[in-house]
Amino acid sequence: MNKKYYRFILTFFVSAPFSALMSFVGVVRSGGFTDETFSRWFLTWLIMLPIAYIAALAIVPLAKLIRDKLPWRM
């Protein structure tokens, strides 16, 4: 795999399931299980996925920077 795109692909495969899980929990908590739960969840996930992906691309380098500054780094 080309190392140039590794960070983007890894971020996608981390943010996709997390955003799917969080959107599912949000949809079920707000409306319960109904006949429209799957369609509401899927639409919510499609909206949340790019937001989660962009947020992860911004947060991961910041988290690495903070991790590198911790005194108990391994």
CSV table of C-alpha atoms in Angstrom, one decimal, residues 19-50:
chain,number,residue,atom,x,y,z
A,19,SER,CA,-19.9,7.0,13.4
A,20,ALA,CA,-22.3,4.1,12.5
A,21,LEU,CA,-22.5,3.0,16.1
A,22,MET,CA,-22.9,6.5,17.5
A,23,SER,CA,-25.6,7.4,14.9
A,24,PHE,CA,-27.4,4.2,15.6
A,25,VAL,CA,-27.4,4.9,19.4
A,26,GLY,CA,-28.6,8.4,18.8
A,27,VAL,CA,-31.5,7.3,16.5
A,28,VAL,CA,-32.6,4.6,18.8
A,29,ARG,CA,-32.4,6.9,21.9
A,30,SER,CA,-34.4,9.6,20.2
A,31,GLY,CA,-37.1,7.6,18.6
A,32,GLY,CA,-36.9,4.0,19.8
A,33,PHE,CA,-37.3,1.0,17.5
A,34,THR,CA,-39.9,1.7,14.8
A,35,ASP,CA,-40.4,0.7,11.2
A,36,GLU,CA,-38.3,3.7,10.1
A,37,THR,CA,-35.3,3.0,12.4
A,38,PHE,CA,-33.1,1.6,9.7
A,39,SER,CA,-33.8,4.4,7.2
A,40,ARG,CA,-33.4,7.1,9.8
A,41,TRP,CA,-30.1,5.5,11.0
A,42,PHE,CA,-28.7,5.2,7.5
A,43,LEU,CA,-29.5,8.8,6.6
A,44,THR,CA,-28.1,10.0,9.9
A,45,TRP,CA,-24.9,7.9,9.3
A,46,LEU,CA,-24.5,9.3,5.8
A,47,ILE,CA,-24.6,12.8,7.3
A,48,MET,CA,-22.3,11.9,10.2
A,49,LEU,CA,-19.6,10.0,8.3
A,50,PRO,CA,-18.0,12.9,6.6
